[in-house]
Amino acid sequence: MKQEGREEQEDEIVFERDSETSNHKKQILIFQLSQRLIHGDLLSRIEAAKDLRKLARKSSPKSRSNLGASSLIQPLVCMLLSPNLDAREASLLALLNLASRNERNKIKIVAAGAIPPLLELLKFQNLSLRELATAAILTLSAAASNKPVILSAGATSLLVQILISGSVQAKVDAVTALFYLSACTENENCLMMLDPGAVAPLIELLKECKKHSKFAEKTTSLLQIISNSDEGRTAISNSDGGILTLVQTVEDGSLVSTENAVGVLLSMCQSCRETYREPILKEGAIPGLLRLTVEGTAEAQDRARRLLDLLRDSPREKRMSSTDLERIAYKIAAEVDGVGQAAETAKRLMQEMVQRRLNTA
């Protein structure tokens, strides 16, 4: 037993020595990379950035924090200003890997002044650099303290331009970046305003994605922000298939995307019933709204009920017989609660509609 204990102690000593040796080698490597990034010629700095990218990609989040604390971020940010496109791309990729799953490094990169050169890259004709810069803005915007810095630098309008003319991947990243930035609540100046020009690409993206996906939730959240302005509501109405796509999202979306989509439609109808009521009814909104009053979130149910109240006075609504409404209510109730309880649920839905009419008469 004593012999076994002695062997275990020796193994621990060897492991500690190996660990110390490995850490020492890493420190030497990091120092060498730092020196090449700061003092090397252009080619040496590009190669150092590539080496750092590989090192960061293989590192754990904790090791990435150590890399970020080793005077490597600032020279990489400086390379973003290089007239050489290869240098910019190499530094961008290295920074992306350093920021991946590491809040501390995200904050350090922004503090080092990365946002202005990244926004300049969003204006480039080089599609690869624009795509990488969009991905970088997305990654950095995930950190709460970075959001006001990015917004105040004017990122919103440039991300909207990416939505309009970027690659498919860049558009997807721009949506997520704008979604992250929209969560900024630090102060009133931090509130994000979106150009109505974003509506057409957002609607197209919403058409193509699954309505219950996380991406649909982000897209409808942005459309809800846009619907707060007259220009935004007009853009949604004039967009090809805009209202129809929102109605389809009400029918097939997740709890979040349905709540957002009905919020957009409600905002439109509240702003001007005469303008938007008929187009919304034309796209067959009633069944989806009735379903939402049963199975949506509390907020979605309230929004659906209020929108139904606004829609009921239209000529189309008046032409819809009570038998038609009962049939729709029964079909929805059967899908939600099963055939056994469908009659009771449908009856409750009809009673609620009648009661709302009496309350607002």
CSV table of C-alpha atoms in Angstrom, one decimal:
chain,number,residue,atom,x,y,z
A,1,MET,CA,0.0,0.0,0.0
A,2,LYS,CA,2.9,2.4,0.8
A,3,GLN,CA,4.4,1.6,-2.5
A,4,GLU,CA,1.1,2.4,-4.3
A,5,GLY,CA,0.8,5.7,-2.4
A,6,ARG,CA,4.3,6.6,-3.3
A,7,GLU,CA,3.6,5.9,-7.0
A,8,GLU,CA,0.5,8.1,-7.0
A,9,GLN,CA,2.4,11.0,-5.5
A,10,GLU,CA,5.1,10.6,-8.1
A,11,ASP,CA,2.4,10.6,-10.8
A,12,GLU,CA,0.9,13.8,-9.4
A,13,ILE,CA,4.3,15.5,-9.4
A,14,VAL,CA,4.9,14.5,-13.0
A,15,PHE,CA,1.5,15.8,-14.0
A,16,GLU,CA,2.1,19.1,-12.3
A,17,ARG,CA,5.5,19.4,-14.0
A,18,ASP,CA,3.9,18.6,-17.4
A,19,SER,CA,1.2,21.2,-16.7
A,20,GLU,CA,3.7,23.8,-15.7
A,21,THR,CA,5.8,23.1,-18.8
A,22,SER,CA,2.7,23.3,-21.0
A,23,ASN,CA,1.6,26.6,-19.5
A,24,HIS,CA,5.1,28.0,-19.8
A,25,LYS,CA,5.2,27.1,-23.5
A,26,LYS,CA,1.8,28.8,-24.0
A,27,GLN,CA,3.1,31.9,-22.4
A,28,ILE,CA,6.1,32.0,-24.6
A,29,LEU,CA,3.9,31.4,-27.7
A,30,ILE,CA,1.6,34.2,-26.6
A,31,PHE,CA,4.5,36.6,-26.0
A,32,GLN,CA,6.0,35.8,-29.5
A,33,LEU,CA,2.6,36.4,-31.1
A,34,SER,CA,2.3,39.7,-29.3
A,35,GLN,CA,5.8,40.8,-30.5
A,36,ARG,CA,5.1,39.8,-34.1
A,37,LEU,CA,1.7,41.7,-34.1
A,38,ILE,CA,3.3,44.8,-32.6
A,39,HIS,CA,6.7,45.0,-34.2
A,40,GLY,CA,6.6,42.7,-37.2
A,41,ASP,CA,6.3,43.7,-40.8
A,42,LEU,CA,3.0,43.4,-42.7
A,43,LEU,CA,3.5,39.8,-43.7
A,44,SER,CA,4.6,38.8,-40.2
A,45,ARG,CA,1.6,40.5,-38.6
A,46,ILE,CA,-0.8,38.8,-41.0
A,47,GLU,CA,0.8,35.4,-40.2
A,48,ALA,CA,0.7,36.1,-36.5
A,49,ALA,CA,-3.0,37.0,-36.7
A,50,LYS,CA,-3.7,33.7,-38.5
A,51,ASP,CA,-1.7,31.8,-35.9
A,52,LEU,CA,-3.7,33.5,-33.1
A,53,ARG,CA,-6.9,32.6,-34.8
A,54,LYS,CA,-6.0,29.0,-34.8
A,55,LEU,CA,-4.9,29.1,-31.2
A,56,ALA,CA,-8.1,30.8,-30.1
A,57,ARG,CA,-10.3,28.4,-32.0
A,58,LYS,CA,-8.7,25.4,-30.1
A,59,SER,CA,-8.8,27.2,-26.7
A,60,SER,CA,-11.4,26.9,-24.0
A,61,PRO,CA,-13.3,30.0,-22.9
A,62,LYS,CA,-11.0,30.4,-20.0
A,63,SER,CA,-7.9,30.2,-22.2
A,64,ARG,CA,-9.5,32.8,-24.6
A,65,SER,CA,-9.8,35.1,-21.6
A,66,ASN,CA,-6.1,34.7,-21.0
A,67,LEU,CA,-5.3,35.4,-24.6
A,68,GLY,CA,-7.5,38.6,-24.4
A,69,ALA,CA,-5.5,39.7,-21.3
A,70,SER,CA,-2.2,39.3,-23.1
A,71,SER,CA,-1.9,42.6,-25.1
A,72,LEU,CA,-3.1,40.9,-28.3
A,73,ILE,CA,-6.4,42.6,-28.9
A,74,GLN,CA,-5.2,46.2,-29.4
A,75,PRO,CA,-2.7,45.4,-32.3
A,76,LEU,CA,-5.4,43.3,-33.9
A,77,VAL,CA,-7.9,46.2,-33.8
A,78,CYS,CA,-5.2,48.4,-35.3
A,79,MET,CA,-4.9,46.0,-38.2
A,80,LEU,CA,-8.5,46.6,-39.0
A,81,LEU,CA,-7.4,50.0,-40.3
A,82,SER,CA,-4.7,48.6,-42.6
A,83,PRO,CA,-5.0,49.4,-46.3
A,84,ASN,CA,-4.1,45.8,-46.9
A,85,LEU,CA,-7.3,43.7,-47.2
A,86,ASP,CA,-5.5,40.5,-46.2
A,87,ALA,CA,-4.4,42.1,-43.0
A,88,ARG,CA,-8.0,43.3,-42.3
A,89,GLU,CA,-9.4,39.8,-42.9
A,90,ALA,CA,-6.8,38.0,-40.8
A,91,SER,CA,-7.4,40.4,-37.9
A,92,LEU,CA,-11.1,40.1,-38.2
A,93,LEU,CA,-11.0,36.3,-38.1
A,94,ALA,CA,-8.7,36.4,-35.1
A,95,LEU,CA,-10.9,38.8,-33.2
A,96,LEU,CA,-14.0,36.8,-34.0
A,97,ASN,CA,-12.4,33.7,-32.5
A,98,LEU,CA,-11.3,35.6,-29.4
A,99,ALA,CA,-14.8,36.9,-28.9
A,100,SER,CA,-16.6,33.6,-29.4
A,101,ARG,CA,-18.3,32.5,-26.2
A,102,ASN,CA,-16.3,35.0,-24.2
A,103,GLU,CA,-18.1,38.1,-22.7
A,104,ARG,CA,-14.9,39.6,-21.3
A,105,ASN,CA,-13.1,39.6,-24.7
A,106,LYS,CA,-16.2,41.0,-26.4
A,107,ILE,CA,-16.1,44.0,-24.1
A,108,LYS,CA,-12.3,44.4,-24.4
A,109,ILE,CA,-12.5,44.4,-28.2
A,110,VAL,CA,-15.1,47.2,-28.2
A,111,ALA,CA,-13.1,49.1,-25.6
A,112,ALA,CA,-10.0,48.9,-27.8
A,113,GLY,CA,-11.9,50.9,-30.5
A,114,ALA,CA,-13.0,48.1,-32.9
A,115,ILE,CA,-16.5,49.5,-33.7
A,116,PRO,CA,-15.6,52.4,-36.0
A,117,PRO,CA,-13.3,50.3,-38.3
A,118,LEU,CA,-15.9,47.5,-38.3
A,119,LEU,CA,-18.6,49.9,-39.4
A,120,GLU,CA,-16.3,51.2,-42.2
A,121,LEU,CA,-16.0,47.6,-43.4
A,122,LEU,CA,-19.8,47.3,-43.7
A,123,LYS,CA,-19.5,50.0,-46.4
A,124,PHE,CA,-17.0,48.0,-48.4
A,125,GLN,CA,-17.8,46.5,-51.8
A,126,ASN,CA,-15.8,43.4,-50.8
A,127,LEU,CA,-18.5,40.9,-49.9
A,128,SER,CA,-16.3,38.7,-47.8
A,129,LEU,CA,-15.1,41.5,-45.6
A,130,ARG,CA,-18.7,42.9,-45.3
A,131,GLU,CA,-19.9,39.5,-44.2
A,132,LEU,CA,-17.1,39.1,-41.7
A,133,ALA,CA,-17.7,42.6,-40.3
A,134,THR,CA,-21.4,41.9,-40.0
A,135,ALA,CA,-20.6,38.7,-38.1
A,136,ALA,CA,-18.3,40.6,-35.8
A,137,ILE,CA,-20.9,43.3,-35.0
A,138,LEU,CA,-23.4,40.4,-34.3
A,139,THR,CA,-20.9,38.7,-31.9
A,140,LEU,CA,-20.0,41.9,-30.1
A,141,SER,CA,-23.6,43.2,-29.8
A,142,ALA,CA,-24.4,40.1,-27.6
A,143,ALA,CA,-22.6,41.8,-24.7
A,144,ALA,CA,-25.0,44.2,-22.8
A,145,SER,CA,-22.4,46.9,-22.2
A,146,ASN,CA,-21.4,47.0,-25.9
A,147,LYS,CA,-25.0,47.7,-27.2
A,148,PRO,CA,-25.1,51.5,-26.5
A,149,VAL,CA,-21.6,52.0,-27.9
A,150,ILE,CA,-22.5,50.2,-31.1
A,151,LEU,CA,-25.8,52.0,-31.4
A,152,SER,CA,-24.3,55.4,-30.8
A,153,ALA,CA,-21.7,54.7,-33.5
A,154,GLY,CA,-24.5,54.5,-36.1
A,155,ALA,CA,-24.6,50.8,-36.7
A,156,THR,CA,-28.3,50.5,-37.2
A,157,SER,CA,-28.5,52.2,-40.6
A,158,LEU,CA,-25.5,50.2,-41.9
A,159,LEU,CA,-27.0,46.9,-40.8
A,160,VAL,CA,-30.2,47.8,-42.6
A,161,GLN,CA,-28.2,48.3,-45.8
A,162,ILE,CA,-26.7,44.8,-45.2
A,163,LEU,CA,-30.3,43.6,-45.0
A,164,ILE,CA,-31.1,45.2,-48.3
A,165,SER,CA,-28.0,44.3,-50.3
A,166,GLY,CA,-25.9,41.8,-48.4
A,167,SER,CA,-25.4,38.1,-48.9
A,168,VAL,CA,-27.9,35.6,-47.4
A,169,GLN,CA,-25.6,34.9,-44.4
A,170,ALA,CA,-24.9,38.6,-43.9
A,171,LYS,CA,-28.7,39.3,-43.9
A,172,VAL,CA,-29.3,36.6,-41.3
A,173,ASP,CA,-26.4,38.0,-39.1
A,174,ALA,CA,-27.7,41.5,-39.5
A,175,VAL,CA,-31.2,40.5,-38.3
A,176,THR,CA,-29.7,38.9,-35.2
A,177,ALA,CA,-27.4,41.8,-34.5
A,178,LEU,CA,-30.3,44.3,-34.8
A,179,PHE,CA,-32.4,42.0,-32.5
A,180,TYR,CA,-29.6,42.1,-29.9
A,181,LEU,CA,-29.3,45.9,-30.2
A,182,SER,CA,-33.0,46.4,-29.8
A,183,ALA,CA,-32.7,45.0,-26.3
A,184,CYS,CA,-30.6,48.0,-25.2
A,185,THR,CA,-32.5,49.8,-22.4
A,186,GLU,CA,-29.6,51.7,-20.8
A,187,ASN,CA,-31.2,55.1,-21.5
A,188,GLU,CA,-33.7,56.8,-23.8
A,189,ASN,CA,-31.0,57.7,-26.3
A,190,CYS,CA,-30.3,54.0,-26.6
A,191,LEU,CA,-33.7,53.1,-28.0
A,192,MET,CA,-33.3,51.7,-31.5
A,193,MET,CA,-35.1,53.2,-34.5
A,194,LEU,CA,-35.3,51.2,-37.6
A,195,ASP,CA,-35.6,52.6,-41.1
A,196,PRO,CA,-38.8,51.5,-43.0
A,197,GLY,CA,-36.4,50.4,-45.8
A,198,ALA,CA,-35.8,47.3,-43.6
A,199,VAL,CA,-39.4,46.1,-44.1
A,200,ALA,CA,-39.1,44.5,-47.5
A,201,PRO,CA,-36.0,42.3,-46.7
A,202,LEU,CA,-37.4,41.4,-43.3
A,203,ILE,CA,-40.7,40.3,-44.9
A,204,GLU,CA,-38.8,38.2,-47.5
A,205,LEU,CA,-36.8,36.5,-44.8
A,206,LEU,CA,-39.9,35.8,-42.7
A,207,LYS,CA,-41.6,34.3,-45.8
A,208,GLU,CA,-38.7,31.9,-46.3
A,209,CYS,CA,-38.1,30.8,-42.7
A,210,LYS,CA,-40.1,28.5,-40.5
A,211,LYS,CA,-42.7,30.6,-38.7
A,212,HIS,CA,-42.0,28.8,-35.4
A,213,SER,CA,-38.2,29.3,-35.5
A,214,LYS,CA,-36.1,31.5,-33.3
A,215,PHE,CA,-35.2,33.5,-36.5
A,216,ALA,CA,-38.9,34.2,-37.1
A,217,GLU,CA,-39.1,35.5,-33.5
A,218,LYS,CA,-36.3,37.9,-34.1
A,219,THR,CA,-37.6,39.0,-37.5
A,220,THR,CA,-41.1,39.7,-36.2
A,221,SER,CA,-39.7,41.5,-33.2
A,222,LEU,CA,-37.9,43.9,-35.5
A,223,LEU,CA,-41.1,44.3,-37.6
A,224,GLN,CA,-43.0,45.2,-34.4
A,225,ILE,CA,-40.5,48.0,-33.7
A,226,ILE,CA,-40.9,49.3,-37.3
A,227,SER,CA,-44.7,49.2,-36.9
A,228,ASN,CA,-44.6,51.9,-34.3
A,229,SER,CA,-44.2,54.6,-37.0
A,230,ASP,CA,-46.6,55.6,-39.7
A,231,GLU,CA,-43.9,55.1,-42.3
A,232,GLY,CA,-43.2,51.6,-41.0
A,233,ARG,CA,-46.9,50.6,-41.1
A,234,THR,CA,-47.2,51.9,-44.6
A,235,ALA,CA,-44.1,50.0,-45.7
A,236,ILE,CA,-45.5,46.7,-44.2
A,237,SER,CA,-48.8,47.2,-45.9
A,238,ASN,CA,-47.2,48.0,-49.3
A,239,SER,CA,-44.6,45.2,-49.0
A,240,ASP,CA,-45.4,42.3,-51.3
A,241,GLY,CA,-47.2,39.7,-49.2
A,242,GLY,CA,-46.4,41.7,-46.0
A,243,ILE,CA,-49.8,41.3,-44.3
A,244,LEU,CA,-50.3,37.8,-45.6
A,245,THR,CA,-46.9,36.7,-44.1
A,246,LEU,CA,-47.9,38.2,-40.7
A,247,VAL,CA,-51.2,36.4,-40.8
A,248,GLN,CA,-49.5,33.1,-41.6
A,249,THR,CA,-47.1,33.7,-38.7
A,250,VAL,CA,-50.1,34.2,-36.4
A,251,GLU,CA,-51.4,30.8,-37.6
A,252,ASP,CA,-48.2,28.8,-37.6
A,253,GLY,CA,-45.7,30.7,-35.4
A,254,SER,CA,-44.2,30.0,-32.0
A,255,LEU,CA,-45.7,31.6,-28.9
A,256,VAL,CA,-43.2,34.5,-29.3
A,257,SER,CA,-43.5,35.1,-33.1
A,258,THR,CA,-47.3,34.9,-32.9
A,259,GLU,CA,-47.4,37.5,-30.2
A,260,ASN,CA,-45.1,39.7,-32.2
A,261,ALA,CA,-47.0,39.2,-35.5
A,262,VAL,CA,-50.4,40.0,-33.9
A,263,GLY,CA,-48.8,43.0,-32.3
A,264,VAL,CA,-47.8,44.4,-35.7
A,265,LEU,CA,-51.3,43.8,-37.1
A,266,LEU,CA,-52.9,45.4,-34.1
A,267,SER,CA,-50.6,48.4,-34.3
A,268,MET,CA,-51.6,48.9,-37.9
A,269,CYS,CA,-55.3,48.6,-37.3
A,270,GLN,CA,-55.2,50.8,-34.2
A,271,SER,CA,-53.5,53.6,-36.1
A,272,CYS,CA,-56.1,53.6,-38.9
A,273,ARG,CA,-58.9,51.0,-39.0
A,274,GLU,CA,-60.2,52.4,-42.3
A,275,THR,CA,-56.9,51.8,-44.0
A,276,TYR,CA,-55.8,48.5,-42.6
A,277,ARG,CA,-58.9,46.6,-41.5
A,278,GLU,CA,-60.0,45.4,-44.9
A,279,PRO,CA,-56.5,44.3,-46.1
A,280,ILE,CA,-56.1,42.3,-42.9
A,281,LEU,CA,-59.5,40.6,-43.3
A,282,LYS,CA,-58.8,39.9,-46.9
A,283,GLU,CA,-55.8,37.7,-46.0
A,284,GLY,CA,-58.0,35.5,-43.8
A,285,ALA,CA,-56.9,36.7,-40.4
A,286,ILE,CA,-60.0,35.7,-38.4
A,287,PRO,CA,-59.3,31.9,-37.9
A,288,GLY,CA,-55.8,32.5,-36.7
A,289,LEU,CA,-56.8,35.3,-34.3
A,290,LEU,CA,-59.6,33.1,-32.8
A,291,ARG,CA,-57.1,30.3,-32.2
A,292,LEU,CA,-54.7,32.8,-30.6
A,293,THR,CA,-57.4,33.9,-28.1
A,294,VAL,CA,-57.4,30.2,-26.9
A,295,GLU,CA,-53.8,29.1,-27.0
A,296,GLY,CA,-51.5,32.1,-27.2
A,297,THR,CA,-49.6,33.8,-24.5
A,298,ALA,CA,-51.6,36.1,-22.2
A,299,GLU,CA,-50.3,39.1,-24.1
A,300,ALA,CA,-51.0,37.5,-27.5
A,301,GLN,CA,-54.6,36.6,-26.4
A,302,ASP,CA,-55.2,40.1,-25.3
A,303,ARG,CA,-53.8,41.5,-28.6
A,304,ALA,CA,-55.9,39.0,-30.6
A,305,ARG,CA,-59.1,40.0,-28.8
A,306,ARG,CA,-58.5,43.7,-29.3
A,307,LEU,CA,-57.7,43.2,-33.0
A,308,LEU,CA,-60.9,41.1,-33.4
A,309,ASP,CA,-62.8,44.0,-31.9
A,310,LEU,CA,-61.3,46.3,-34.4
A,311,LEU,CA,-62.0,44.0,-37.3
A,312,ARG,CA,-65.6,43.1,-36.5
A,313,ASP,CA,-67.2,46.3,-37.8
A,314,SER,CA,-65.9,46.0,-41.4
A,315,PRO,CA,-68.3,45.2,-44.2
A,316,ARG,CA,-66.6,41.8,-44.7
A,317,GLU,CA,-67.2,41.0,-41.0
A,318,LYS,CA,-70.9,42.0,-41.2
A,319,ARG,CA,-71.3,39.6,-44.2
A,320,MET,CA,-69.9,36.7,-42.3
A,321,SER,CA,-72.8,34.8,-40.8
A,322,SER,CA,-73.0,33.6,-37.2
A,323,THR,CA,-73.0,30.0,-38.6
A,324,ASP,CA,-69.6,30.7,-40.3
A,325,LEU,CA,-68.2,32.0,-37.1
A,326,GLU,CA,-69.5,29.0,-35.2
A,327,ARG,CA,-67.9,26.7,-37.7
A,328,ILE,CA,-64.5,28.4,-37.5
A,329,ALA,CA,-64.7,28.4,-33.7
A,330,TYR,CA,-65.6,24.7,-33.5
A,331,LYS,CA,-62.8,23.7,-35.9
A,332,ILE,CA,-60.2,25.7,-33.8
A,333,ALA,CA,-61.6,24.3,-30.6
A,334,ALA,CA,-61.4,20.7,-31.9
A,335,GLU,CA,-57.7,21.2,-32.8
A,336,VAL,CA,-56.9,22.7,-29.5
A,337,ASP,CA,-59.0,20.8,-26.9
A,338,GLY,CA,-60.0,17.7,-28.9
A,339,VAL,CA,-63.4,16.7,-30.4
A,340,GLY,CA,-64.8,15.8,-27.0
A,341,GLN,CA,-64.5,19.3,-25.6
A,342,ALA,CA,-64.8,21.2,-28.9
A,343,ALA,CA,-68.4,22.2,-28.5
A,344,GLU,CA,-67.9,23.6,-25.0
A,345,THR,CA,-64.7,25.6,-26.1
A,346,ALA,CA,-66.4,26.9,-29.2
A,347,LYS,CA,-69.4,28.0,-27.2
A,348,ARG,CA,-67.1,29.9,-24.8
A,349,LEU,CA,-65.3,31.6,-27.8
A,350,MET,CA,-68.6,32.7,-29.2
A,351,GLN,CA,-69.9,34.0,-25.8
A,352,GLU,CA,-66.7,36.0,-25.4
A,353,MET,CA,-67.1,37.6,-28.8
A,354,VAL,CA,-70.7,38.5,-28.1
A,355,GLN,CA,-69.8,39.9,-24.7
A,356,ARG,CA,-67.1,42.1,-26.2
A,357,ARG,CA,-69.6,43.4,-28.7
A,358,LEU,CA,-72.0,44.2,-25.9
A,359,ASN,CA,-69.3,45.9,-23.8
A,360,THR,CA,-68.3,48.2,-26.7
A,361,ALA,CA,-71.8,48.8,-28.1
